PDB file of C-alpha atoms in Angstrom:
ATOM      1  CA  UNK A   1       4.808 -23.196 -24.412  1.00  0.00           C
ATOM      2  CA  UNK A   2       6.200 -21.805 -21.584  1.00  0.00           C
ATOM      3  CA  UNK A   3       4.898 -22.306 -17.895  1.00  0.00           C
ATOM      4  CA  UNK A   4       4.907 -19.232 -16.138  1.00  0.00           C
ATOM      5  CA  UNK A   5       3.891 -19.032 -11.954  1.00  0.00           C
ATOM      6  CA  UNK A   6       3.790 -15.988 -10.494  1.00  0.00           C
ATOM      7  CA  UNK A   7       3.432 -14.805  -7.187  1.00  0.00           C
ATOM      8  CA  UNK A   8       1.640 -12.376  -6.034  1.00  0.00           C
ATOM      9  CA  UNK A   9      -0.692 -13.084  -8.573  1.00  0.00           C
ATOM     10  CA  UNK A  10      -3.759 -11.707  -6.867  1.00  0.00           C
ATOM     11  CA  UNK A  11      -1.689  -8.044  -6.596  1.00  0.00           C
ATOM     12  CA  UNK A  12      -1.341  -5.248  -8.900  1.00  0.00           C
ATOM     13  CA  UNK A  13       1.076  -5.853 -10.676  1.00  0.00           C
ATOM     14  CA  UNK A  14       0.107 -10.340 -10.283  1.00  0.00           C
ATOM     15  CA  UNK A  15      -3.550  -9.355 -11.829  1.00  0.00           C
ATOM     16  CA  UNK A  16      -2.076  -7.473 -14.875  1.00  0.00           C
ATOM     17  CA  UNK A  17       0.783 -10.199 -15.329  1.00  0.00           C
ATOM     18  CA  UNK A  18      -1.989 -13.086 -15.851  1.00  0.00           C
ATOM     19  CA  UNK A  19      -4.082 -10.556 -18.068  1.00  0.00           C
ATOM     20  CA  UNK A  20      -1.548  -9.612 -20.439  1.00  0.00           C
ATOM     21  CA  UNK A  21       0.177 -13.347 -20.434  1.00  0.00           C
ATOM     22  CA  UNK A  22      -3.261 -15.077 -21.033  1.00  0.00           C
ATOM     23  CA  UNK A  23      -3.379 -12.675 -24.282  1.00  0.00           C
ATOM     24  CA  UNK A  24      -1.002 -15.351 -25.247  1.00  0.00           C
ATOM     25  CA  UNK A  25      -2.580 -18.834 -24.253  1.00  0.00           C
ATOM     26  CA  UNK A  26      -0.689 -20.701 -26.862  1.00  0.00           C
ATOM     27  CA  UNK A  27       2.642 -19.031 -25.639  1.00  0.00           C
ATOM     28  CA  UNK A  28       2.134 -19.057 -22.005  1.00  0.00           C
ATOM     29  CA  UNK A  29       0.684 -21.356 -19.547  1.00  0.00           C
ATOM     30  CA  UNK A  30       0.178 -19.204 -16.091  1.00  0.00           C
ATOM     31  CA  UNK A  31       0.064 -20.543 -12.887  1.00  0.00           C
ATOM     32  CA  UNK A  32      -1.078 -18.217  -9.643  1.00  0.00           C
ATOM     33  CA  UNK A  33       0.263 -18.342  -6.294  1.00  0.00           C
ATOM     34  CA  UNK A  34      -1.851 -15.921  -4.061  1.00  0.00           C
ATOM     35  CA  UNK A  35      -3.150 -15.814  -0.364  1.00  0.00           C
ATOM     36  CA  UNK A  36      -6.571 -16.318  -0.124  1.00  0.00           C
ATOM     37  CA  UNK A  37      -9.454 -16.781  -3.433  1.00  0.00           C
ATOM     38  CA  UNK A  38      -8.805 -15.595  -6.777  1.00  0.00           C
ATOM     39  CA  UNK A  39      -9.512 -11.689  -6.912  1.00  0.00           C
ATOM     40  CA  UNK A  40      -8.324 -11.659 -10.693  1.00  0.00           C
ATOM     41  CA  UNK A  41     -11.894 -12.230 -12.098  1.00  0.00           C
ATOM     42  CA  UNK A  42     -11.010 -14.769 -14.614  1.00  0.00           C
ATOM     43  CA  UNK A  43     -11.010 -18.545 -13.860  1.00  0.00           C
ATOM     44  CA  UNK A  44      -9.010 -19.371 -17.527  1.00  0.00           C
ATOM     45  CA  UNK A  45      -5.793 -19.757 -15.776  1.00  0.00           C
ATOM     46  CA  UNK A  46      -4.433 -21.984 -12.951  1.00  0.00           C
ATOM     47  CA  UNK A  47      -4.829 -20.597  -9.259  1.00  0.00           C
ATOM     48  CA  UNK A  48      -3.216 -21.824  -6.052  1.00  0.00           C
ATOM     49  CA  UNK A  49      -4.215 -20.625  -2.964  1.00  0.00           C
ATOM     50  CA  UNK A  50      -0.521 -20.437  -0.876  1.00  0.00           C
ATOM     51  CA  UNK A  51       1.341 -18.829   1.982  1.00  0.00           C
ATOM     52  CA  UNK A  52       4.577 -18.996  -0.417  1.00  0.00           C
ATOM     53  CA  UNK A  53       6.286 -18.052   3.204  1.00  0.00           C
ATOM     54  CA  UNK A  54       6.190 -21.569   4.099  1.00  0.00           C
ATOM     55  CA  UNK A  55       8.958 -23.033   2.877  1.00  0.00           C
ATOM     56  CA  UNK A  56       7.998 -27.251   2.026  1.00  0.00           C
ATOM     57  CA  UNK A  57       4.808 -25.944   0.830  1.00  0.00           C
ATOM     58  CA  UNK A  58       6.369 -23.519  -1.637  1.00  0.00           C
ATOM     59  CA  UNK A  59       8.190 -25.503  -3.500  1.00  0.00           C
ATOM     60  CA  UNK A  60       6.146 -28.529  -3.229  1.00  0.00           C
ATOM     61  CA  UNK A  61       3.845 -26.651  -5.297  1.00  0.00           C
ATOM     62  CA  UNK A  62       6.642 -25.649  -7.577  1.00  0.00           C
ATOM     63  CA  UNK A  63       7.463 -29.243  -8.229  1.00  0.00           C
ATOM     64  CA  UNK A  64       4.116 -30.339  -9.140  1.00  0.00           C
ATOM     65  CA  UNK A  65       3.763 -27.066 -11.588  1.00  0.00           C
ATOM     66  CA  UNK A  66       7.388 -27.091 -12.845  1.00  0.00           C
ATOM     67  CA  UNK A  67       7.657 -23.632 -13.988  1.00  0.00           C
ATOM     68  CA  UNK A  68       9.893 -22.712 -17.053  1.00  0.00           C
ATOM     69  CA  UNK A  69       9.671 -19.060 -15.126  1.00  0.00           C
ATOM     70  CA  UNK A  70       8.949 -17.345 -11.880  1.00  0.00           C
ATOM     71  CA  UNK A  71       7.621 -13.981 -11.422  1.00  0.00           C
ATOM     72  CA  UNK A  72       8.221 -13.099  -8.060  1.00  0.00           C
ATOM     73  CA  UNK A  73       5.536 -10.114  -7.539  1.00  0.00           C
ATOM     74  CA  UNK A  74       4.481 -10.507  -3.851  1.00  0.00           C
ATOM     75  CA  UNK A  75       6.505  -8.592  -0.771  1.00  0.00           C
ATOM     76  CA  UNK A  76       5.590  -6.406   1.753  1.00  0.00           C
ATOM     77  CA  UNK A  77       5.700  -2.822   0.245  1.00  0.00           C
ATOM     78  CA  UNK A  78       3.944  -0.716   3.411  1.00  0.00           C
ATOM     79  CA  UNK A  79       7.715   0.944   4.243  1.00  0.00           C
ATOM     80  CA  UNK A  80       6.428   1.983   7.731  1.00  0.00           C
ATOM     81  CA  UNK A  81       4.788  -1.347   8.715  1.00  0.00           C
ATOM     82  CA  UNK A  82       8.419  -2.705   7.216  1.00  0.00           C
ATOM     83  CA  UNK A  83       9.719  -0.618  10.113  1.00  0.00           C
ATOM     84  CA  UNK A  84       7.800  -1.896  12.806  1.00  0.00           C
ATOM     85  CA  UNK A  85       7.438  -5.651  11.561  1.00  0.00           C
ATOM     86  CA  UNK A  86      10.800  -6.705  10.591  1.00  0.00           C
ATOM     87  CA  UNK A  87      10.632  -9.978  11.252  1.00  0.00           C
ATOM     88  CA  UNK A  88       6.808 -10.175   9.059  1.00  0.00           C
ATOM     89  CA  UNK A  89       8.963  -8.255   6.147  1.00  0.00           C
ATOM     90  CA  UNK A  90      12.483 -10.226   6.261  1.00  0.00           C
ATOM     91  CA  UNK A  91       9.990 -13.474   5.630  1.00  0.00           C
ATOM     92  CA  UNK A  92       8.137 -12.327   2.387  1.00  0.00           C
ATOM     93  CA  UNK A  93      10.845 -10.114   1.074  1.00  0.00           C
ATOM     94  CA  UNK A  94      14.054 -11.944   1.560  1.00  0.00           C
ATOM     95  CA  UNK A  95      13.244 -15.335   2.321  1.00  0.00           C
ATOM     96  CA  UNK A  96      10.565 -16.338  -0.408  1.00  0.00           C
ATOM     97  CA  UNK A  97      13.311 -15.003  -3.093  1.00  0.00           C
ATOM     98  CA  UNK A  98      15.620 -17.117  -0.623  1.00  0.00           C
ATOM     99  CA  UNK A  99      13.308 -20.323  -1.262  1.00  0.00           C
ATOM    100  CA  UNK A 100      12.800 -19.530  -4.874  1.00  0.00           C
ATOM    101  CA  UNK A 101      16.331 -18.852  -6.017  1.00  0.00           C
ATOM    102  CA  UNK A 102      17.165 -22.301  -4.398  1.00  0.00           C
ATOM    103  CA  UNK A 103      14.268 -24.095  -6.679  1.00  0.00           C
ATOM    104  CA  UNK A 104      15.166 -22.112  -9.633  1.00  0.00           C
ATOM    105  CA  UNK A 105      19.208 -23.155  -8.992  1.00  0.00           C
ATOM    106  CA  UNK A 106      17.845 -27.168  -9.624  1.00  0.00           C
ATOM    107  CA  UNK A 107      15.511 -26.607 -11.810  1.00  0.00           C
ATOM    108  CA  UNK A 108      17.400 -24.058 -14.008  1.00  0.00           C
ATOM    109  CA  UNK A 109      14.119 -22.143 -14.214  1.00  0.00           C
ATOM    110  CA  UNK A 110      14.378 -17.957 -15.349  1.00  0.00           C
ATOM    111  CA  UNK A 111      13.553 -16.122 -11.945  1.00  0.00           C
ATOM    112  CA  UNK A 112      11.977 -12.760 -12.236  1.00  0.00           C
ATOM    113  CA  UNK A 113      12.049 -10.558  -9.480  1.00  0.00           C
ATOM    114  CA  UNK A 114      10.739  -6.942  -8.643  1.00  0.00           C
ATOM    115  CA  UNK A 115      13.068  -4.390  -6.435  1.00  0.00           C
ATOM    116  CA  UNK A 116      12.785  -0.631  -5.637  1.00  0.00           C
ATOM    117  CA  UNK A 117      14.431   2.649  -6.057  1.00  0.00           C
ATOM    118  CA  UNK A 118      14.361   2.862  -1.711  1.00  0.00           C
ATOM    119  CA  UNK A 119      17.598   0.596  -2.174  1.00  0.00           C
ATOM    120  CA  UNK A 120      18.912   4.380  -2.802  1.00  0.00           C
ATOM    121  CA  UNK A 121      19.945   6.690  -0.584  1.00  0.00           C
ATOM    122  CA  UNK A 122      18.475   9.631  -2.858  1.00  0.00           C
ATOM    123  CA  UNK A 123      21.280  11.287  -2.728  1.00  0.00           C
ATOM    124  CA  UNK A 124      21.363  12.179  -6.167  1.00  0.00           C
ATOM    125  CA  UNK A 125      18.454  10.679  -8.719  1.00  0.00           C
ATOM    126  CA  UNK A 126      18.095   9.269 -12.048  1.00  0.00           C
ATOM    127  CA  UNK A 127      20.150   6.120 -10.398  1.00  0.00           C
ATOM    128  CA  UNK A 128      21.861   3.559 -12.847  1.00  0.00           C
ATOM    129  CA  UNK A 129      21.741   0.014 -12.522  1.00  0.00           C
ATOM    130  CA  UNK A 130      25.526  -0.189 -11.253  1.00  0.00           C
ATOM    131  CA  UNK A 131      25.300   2.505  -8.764  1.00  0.00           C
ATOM    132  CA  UNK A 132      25.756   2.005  -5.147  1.00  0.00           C
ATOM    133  CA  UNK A 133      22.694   1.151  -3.019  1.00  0.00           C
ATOM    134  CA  UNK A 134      22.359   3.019   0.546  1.00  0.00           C
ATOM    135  CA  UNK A 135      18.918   1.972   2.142  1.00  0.00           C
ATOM    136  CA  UNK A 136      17.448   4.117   4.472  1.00  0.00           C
ATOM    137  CA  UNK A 137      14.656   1.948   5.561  1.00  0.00           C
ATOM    138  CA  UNK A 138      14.331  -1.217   6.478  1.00  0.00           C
ATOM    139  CA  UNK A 139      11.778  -2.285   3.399  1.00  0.00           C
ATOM    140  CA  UNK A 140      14.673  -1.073   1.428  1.00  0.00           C
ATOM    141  CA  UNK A 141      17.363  -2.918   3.215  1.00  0.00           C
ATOM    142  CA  UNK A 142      15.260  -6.381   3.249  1.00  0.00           C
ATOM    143  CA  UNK A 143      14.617  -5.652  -1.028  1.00  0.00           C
ATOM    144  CA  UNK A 144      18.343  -4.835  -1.157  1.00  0.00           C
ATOM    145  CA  UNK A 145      19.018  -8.490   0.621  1.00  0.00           C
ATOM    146  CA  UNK A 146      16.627 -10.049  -1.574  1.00  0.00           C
ATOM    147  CA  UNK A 147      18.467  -8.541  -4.764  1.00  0.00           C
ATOM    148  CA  UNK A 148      21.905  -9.480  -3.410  1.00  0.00           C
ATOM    149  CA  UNK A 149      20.666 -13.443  -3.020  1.00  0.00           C
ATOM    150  CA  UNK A 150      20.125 -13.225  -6.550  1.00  0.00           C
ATOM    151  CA  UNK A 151      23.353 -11.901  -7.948  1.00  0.00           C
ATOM    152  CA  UNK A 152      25.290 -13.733  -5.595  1.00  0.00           C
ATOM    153  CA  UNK A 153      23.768 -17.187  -6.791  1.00  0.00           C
ATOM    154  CA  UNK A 154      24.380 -19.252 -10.287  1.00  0.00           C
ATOM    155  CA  UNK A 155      20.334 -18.802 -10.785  1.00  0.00           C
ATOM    156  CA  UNK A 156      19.361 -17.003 -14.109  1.00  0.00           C
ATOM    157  CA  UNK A 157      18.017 -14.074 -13.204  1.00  0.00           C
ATOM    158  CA  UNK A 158      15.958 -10.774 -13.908  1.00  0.00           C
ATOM    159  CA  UNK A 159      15.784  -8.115 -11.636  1.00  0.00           C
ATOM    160  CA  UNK A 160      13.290  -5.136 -12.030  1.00  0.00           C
ATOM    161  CA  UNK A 161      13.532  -2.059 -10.008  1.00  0.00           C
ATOM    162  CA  UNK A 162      10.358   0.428 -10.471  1.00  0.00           C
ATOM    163  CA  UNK A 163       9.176   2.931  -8.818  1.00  0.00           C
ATOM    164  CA  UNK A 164       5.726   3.947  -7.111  1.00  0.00           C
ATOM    165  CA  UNK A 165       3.618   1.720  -8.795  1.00  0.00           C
ATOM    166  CA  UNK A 166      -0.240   2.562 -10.011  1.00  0.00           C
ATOM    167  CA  UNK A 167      -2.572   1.404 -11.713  1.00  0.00           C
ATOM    168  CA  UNK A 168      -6.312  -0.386 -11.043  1.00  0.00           C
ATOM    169  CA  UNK A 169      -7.129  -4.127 -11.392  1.00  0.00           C
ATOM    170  CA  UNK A 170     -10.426  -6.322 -11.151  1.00  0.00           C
ATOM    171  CA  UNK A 171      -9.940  -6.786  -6.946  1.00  0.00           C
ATOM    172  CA  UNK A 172      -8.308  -4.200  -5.681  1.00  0.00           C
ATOM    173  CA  UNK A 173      -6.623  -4.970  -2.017  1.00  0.00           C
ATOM    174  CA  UNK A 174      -5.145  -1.343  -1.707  1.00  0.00           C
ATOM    175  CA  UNK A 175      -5.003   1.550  -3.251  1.00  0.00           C
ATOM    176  CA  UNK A 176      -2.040   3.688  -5.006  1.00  0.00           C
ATOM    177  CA  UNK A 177      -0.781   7.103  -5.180  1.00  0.00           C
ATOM    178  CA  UNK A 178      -2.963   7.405  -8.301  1.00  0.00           C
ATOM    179  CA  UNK A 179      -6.198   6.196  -7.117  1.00  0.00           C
ATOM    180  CA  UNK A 180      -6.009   8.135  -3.803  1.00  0.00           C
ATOM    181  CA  UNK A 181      -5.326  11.224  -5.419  1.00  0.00           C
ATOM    182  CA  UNK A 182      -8.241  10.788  -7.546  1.00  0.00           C
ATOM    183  CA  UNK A 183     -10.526   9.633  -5.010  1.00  0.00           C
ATOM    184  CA  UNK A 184      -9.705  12.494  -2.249  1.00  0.00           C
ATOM    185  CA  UNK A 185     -10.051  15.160  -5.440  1.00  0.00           C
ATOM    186  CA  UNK A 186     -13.237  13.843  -6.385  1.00  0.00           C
ATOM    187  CA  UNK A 187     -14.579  13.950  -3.139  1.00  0.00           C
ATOM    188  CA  UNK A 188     -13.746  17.406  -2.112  1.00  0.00           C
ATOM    189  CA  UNK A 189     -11.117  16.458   0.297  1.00  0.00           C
ATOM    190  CA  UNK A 190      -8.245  18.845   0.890  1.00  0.00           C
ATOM    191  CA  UNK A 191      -4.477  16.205  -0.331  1.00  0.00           C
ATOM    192  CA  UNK A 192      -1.889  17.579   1.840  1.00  0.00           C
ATOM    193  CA  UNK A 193       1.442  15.411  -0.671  1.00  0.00           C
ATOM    194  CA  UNK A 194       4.893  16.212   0.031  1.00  0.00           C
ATOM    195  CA  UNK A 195       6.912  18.290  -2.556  1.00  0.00           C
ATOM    196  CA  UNK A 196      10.650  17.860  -1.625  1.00  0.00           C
ATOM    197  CA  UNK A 197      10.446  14.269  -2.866  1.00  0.00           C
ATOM    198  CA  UNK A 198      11.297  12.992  -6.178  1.00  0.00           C
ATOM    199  CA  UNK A 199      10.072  10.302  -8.437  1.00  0.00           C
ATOM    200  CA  UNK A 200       9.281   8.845 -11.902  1.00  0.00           C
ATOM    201  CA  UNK A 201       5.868   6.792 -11.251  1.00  0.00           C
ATOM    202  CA  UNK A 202       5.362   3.259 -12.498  1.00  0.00           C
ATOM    203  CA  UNK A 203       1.938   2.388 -14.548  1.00  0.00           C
ATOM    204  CA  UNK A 204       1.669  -0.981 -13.933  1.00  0.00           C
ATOM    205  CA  UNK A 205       0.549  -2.213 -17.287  1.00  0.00           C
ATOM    206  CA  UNK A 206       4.233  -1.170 -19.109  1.00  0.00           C
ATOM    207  CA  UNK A 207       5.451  -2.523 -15.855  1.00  0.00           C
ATOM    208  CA  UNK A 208       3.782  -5.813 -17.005  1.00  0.00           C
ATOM    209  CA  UNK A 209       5.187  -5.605 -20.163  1.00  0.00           C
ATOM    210  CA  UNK A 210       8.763  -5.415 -19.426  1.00  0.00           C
ATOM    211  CA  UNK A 211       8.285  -8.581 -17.330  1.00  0.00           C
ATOM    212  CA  UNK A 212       7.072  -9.846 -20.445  1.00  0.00           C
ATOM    213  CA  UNK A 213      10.133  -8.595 -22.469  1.00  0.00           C
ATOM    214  CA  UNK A 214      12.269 -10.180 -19.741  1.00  0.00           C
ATOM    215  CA  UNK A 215      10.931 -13.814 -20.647  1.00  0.00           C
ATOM    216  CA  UNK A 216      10.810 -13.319 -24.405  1.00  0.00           C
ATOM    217  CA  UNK A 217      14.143 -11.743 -24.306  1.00  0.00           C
ATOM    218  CA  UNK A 218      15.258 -14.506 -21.338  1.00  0.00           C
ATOM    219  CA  UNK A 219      17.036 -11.290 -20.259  1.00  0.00           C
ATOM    220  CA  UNK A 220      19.753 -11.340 -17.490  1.00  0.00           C
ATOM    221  CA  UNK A 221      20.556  -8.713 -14.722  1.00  0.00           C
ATOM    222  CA  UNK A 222      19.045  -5.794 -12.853  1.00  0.00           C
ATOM    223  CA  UNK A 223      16.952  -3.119 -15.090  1.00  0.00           C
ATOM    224  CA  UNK A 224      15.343  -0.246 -14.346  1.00  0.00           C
ATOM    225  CA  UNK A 225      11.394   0.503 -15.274  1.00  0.00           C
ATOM    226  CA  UNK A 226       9.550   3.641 -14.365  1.00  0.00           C
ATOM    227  CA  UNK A 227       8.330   6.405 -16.331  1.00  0.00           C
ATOM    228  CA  UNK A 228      11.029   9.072 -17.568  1.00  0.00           C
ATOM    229  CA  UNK A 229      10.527  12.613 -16.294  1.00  0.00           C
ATOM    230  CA  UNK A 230      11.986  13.221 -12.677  1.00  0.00           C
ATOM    231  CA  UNK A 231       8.892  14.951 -10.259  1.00  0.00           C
ATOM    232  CA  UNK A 232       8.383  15.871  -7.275  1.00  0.00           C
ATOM    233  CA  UNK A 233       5.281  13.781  -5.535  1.00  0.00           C
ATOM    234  CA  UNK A 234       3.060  17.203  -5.336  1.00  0.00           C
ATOM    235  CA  UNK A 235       4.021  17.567  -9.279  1.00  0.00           C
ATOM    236  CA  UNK A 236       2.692  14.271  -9.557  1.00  0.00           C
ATOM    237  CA  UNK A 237      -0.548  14.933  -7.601  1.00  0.00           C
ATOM    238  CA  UNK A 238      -1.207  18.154  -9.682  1.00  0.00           C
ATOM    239  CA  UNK A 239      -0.863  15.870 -13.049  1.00  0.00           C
ATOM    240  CA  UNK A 240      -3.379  13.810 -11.654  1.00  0.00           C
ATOM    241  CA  UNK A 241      -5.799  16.756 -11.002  1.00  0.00           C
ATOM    242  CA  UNK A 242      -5.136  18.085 -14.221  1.00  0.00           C
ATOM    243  CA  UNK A 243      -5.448  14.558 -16.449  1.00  0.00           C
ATOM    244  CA  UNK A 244      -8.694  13.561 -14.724  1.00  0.00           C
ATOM    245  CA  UNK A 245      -9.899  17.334 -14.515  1.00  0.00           C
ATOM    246  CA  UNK A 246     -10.515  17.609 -10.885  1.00  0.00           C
ATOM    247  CA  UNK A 247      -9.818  20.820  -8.336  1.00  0.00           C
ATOM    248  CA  UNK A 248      -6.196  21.474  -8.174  1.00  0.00           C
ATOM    249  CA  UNK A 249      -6.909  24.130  -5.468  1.00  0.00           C
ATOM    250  CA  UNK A 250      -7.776  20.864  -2.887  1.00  0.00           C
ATOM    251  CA  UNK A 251      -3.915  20.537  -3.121  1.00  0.00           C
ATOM    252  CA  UNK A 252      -1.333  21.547  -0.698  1.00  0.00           C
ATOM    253  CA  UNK A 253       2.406  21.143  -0.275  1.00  0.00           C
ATOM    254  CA  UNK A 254       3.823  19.712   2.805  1.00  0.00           C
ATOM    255  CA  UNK A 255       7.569  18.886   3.721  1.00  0.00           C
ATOM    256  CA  UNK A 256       8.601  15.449   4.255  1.00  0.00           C
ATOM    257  CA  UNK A 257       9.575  16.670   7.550  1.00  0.00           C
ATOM    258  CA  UNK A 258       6.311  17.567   8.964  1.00  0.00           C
ATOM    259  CA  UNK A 259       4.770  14.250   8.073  1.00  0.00           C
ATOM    260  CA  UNK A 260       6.881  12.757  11.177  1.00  0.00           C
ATOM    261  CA  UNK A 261       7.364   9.021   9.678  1.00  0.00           C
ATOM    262  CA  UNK A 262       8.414   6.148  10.741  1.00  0.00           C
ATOM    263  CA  UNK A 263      10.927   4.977   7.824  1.00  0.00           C
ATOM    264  CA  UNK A 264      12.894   8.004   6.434  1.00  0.00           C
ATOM    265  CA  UNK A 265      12.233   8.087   1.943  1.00  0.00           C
ATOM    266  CA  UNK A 266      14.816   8.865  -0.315  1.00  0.00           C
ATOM    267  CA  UNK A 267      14.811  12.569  -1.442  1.00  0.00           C
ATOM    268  CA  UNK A 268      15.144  12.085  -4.790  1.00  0.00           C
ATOM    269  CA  UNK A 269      15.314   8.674  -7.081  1.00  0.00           C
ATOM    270  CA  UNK A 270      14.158   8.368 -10.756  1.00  0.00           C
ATOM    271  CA  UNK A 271      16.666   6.118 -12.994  1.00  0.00           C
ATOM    272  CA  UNK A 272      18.258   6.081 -15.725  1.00  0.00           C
ATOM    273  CA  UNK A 273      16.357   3.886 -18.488  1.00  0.00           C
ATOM    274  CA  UNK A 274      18.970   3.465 -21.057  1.00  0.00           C
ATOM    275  CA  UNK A 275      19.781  -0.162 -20.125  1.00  0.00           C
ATOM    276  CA  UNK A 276      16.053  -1.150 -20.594  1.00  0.00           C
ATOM    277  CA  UNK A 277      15.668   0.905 -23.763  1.00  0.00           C
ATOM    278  CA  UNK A 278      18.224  -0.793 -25.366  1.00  0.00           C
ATOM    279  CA  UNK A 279      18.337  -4.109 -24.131  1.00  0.00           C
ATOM    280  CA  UNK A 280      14.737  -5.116 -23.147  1.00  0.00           C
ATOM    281  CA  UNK A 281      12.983  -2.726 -25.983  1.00  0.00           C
ATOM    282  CA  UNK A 282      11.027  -0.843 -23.173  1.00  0.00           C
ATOM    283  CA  UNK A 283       9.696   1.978 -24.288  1.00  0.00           C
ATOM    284  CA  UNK A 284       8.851   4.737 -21.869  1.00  0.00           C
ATOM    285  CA  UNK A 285       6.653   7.368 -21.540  1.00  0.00           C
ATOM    286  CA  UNK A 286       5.933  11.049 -19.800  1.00  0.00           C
ATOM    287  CA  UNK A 287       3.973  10.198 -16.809  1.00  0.00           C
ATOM    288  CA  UNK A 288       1.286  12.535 -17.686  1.00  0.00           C
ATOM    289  CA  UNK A 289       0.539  10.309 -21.558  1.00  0.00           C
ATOM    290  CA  UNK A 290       0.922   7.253 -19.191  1.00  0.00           C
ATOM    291  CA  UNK A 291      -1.736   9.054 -16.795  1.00  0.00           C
ATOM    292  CA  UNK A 292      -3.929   9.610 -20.269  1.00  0.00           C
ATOM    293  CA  UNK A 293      -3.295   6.008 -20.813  1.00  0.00           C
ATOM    294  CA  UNK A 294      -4.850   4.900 -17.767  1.00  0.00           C
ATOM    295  CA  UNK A 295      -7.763   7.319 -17.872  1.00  0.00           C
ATOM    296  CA  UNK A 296      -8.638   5.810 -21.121  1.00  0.00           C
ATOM    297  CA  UNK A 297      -8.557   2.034 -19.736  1.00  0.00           C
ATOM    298  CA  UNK A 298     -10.627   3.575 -16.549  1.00  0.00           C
ATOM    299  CA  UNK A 299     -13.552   5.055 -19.014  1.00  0.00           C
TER     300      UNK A 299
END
């Protein structure tokens, strides 16, 4: 059986981890690291309340649990607030993967960590693992740091870069491109969404999977995970409207220019999924039959 801690456990992508790795109990014994209580709704797994940005604390708990594999889940993921809190974001998304590479460099332990197409410049799109990074925020900078301590180091390592993650869980601490979509639509509310930016969403639950493949496979590397058509984010918001039949009328294009923020975005990203096709057996889909796929869970 294999002792799995993840971080972040009480976040999207941490709630549907513990779900899909408790399917497994005699396979998998899952340990949660998480600020605060346990949002997950289920009490058949074990849950530590941490800061895992304090250092002694971190991996005193790691000793005591003496995970065969970490999931590293939790960073700071508000690009904008990365912007004006550098010092809030360098802590959780560099120096956590800091502590935990040097625990899982001891311990020999499989580290599992999540990056981001905003290491990209968006230059071009449908990036491969092997091509150049270019941040043009800070978030992405600080997850570009954070990959770099890995591949630098003797740990074993995954890394999984996805892109705009959705999805819904039992406790839900923010929302996603997805759910506010949905929400505004069903409300009436006019969604002004930008439509000279380009991406291949991420539902969270194949996301979970391929973390799952990474263990099972004790795969080694970076790999990319996202859905596999290339659209622009007013694309995506009309796929919403038209999955969950709500008023595609209520949306309206903007530029990326008139929304004035903080952190520039890459123009366009996507990747190229061949690597994790062949290697981790990830199977992607269309973003719209992932979109049914998540209506169905919803209902």
């Amino acid at each position: 059986m294999k002792r799995v801690v993840i971080t972040g456990s009480n976040g999207l992508l941490g709630q549907s981890l513990v779900s899909l790795l408790l399917n497994e109990k005699d396979k998998y014994k899952v340990i949660g690291f998480s600020r605060g209580d346990n949002r997950s709704g289920r009490n058949d797994f074990e849950y530590v309340s941490i800061d895992i940005t304090d250092e002694m604390l971190l991996k005193e708990k790691l000793k005591t649990y003496t995970p065969d594999v970490i999931i590293n889940t939790a960073a700071m993921t508000n690009v904008d607030a990365c912007e004006d809190n550098k010092e809030e974001c360098d802590k959780l998304n560099v120096d956590v993967v800091h502590f935990l590479k040097e625990y899982a460099e001891k311990t020999n332990a499989h580290l599992i960590h999540l990056s981001t197409d905003f290491i990209f410049d968006g230059e071009k799109g449908y990036y491969k693992e092997t091509d150049d990074p270019n941040p043009l925020s800070y978030y992405g900078m600080s997850k570009l740091k954070s990959e770099e301590l890995l591949t630098s180091s003797s740990v074993h390592y995954t890394i999984l870069r996805t892109i705009l993650v959705y999805g819904k869980v039992f406790d839900m601490s923010r929302s996603n491109i997805v759910l506010w979509v949905k929400k505004s639509l069903e409300e009436g509310k006019e969604v002004t969404i930008v439509n000279d930016q380009y991406r291949m969403p991420t539902y969270v639950e194949p996301l979970a999977l391929a973390c799952k493949l990474a263990i099972d496979k004790k795969a080694k590397g970076v790999f990319n995970v996202s859905s596999k058509k290339l659209l622009s984010i007013y694309e995506i918001a009309m796929e919403i409207a038209e999955v969950f039949d709500l008023n595609k009328n209520l949306i309206k294009p903007i530029s990326t220019q008139s929304l004035n923020q903080k952190a520039s975005r890459p123009a366009k990203t996507g990747f190229d999924l061949s690597k994790s096709i062949e290697q981790l057996n990830f199977v992607p889909e269309n973003f719209k039959q992932d979109l049914q796929n998540f209506k169905e869970k919803l209902t």
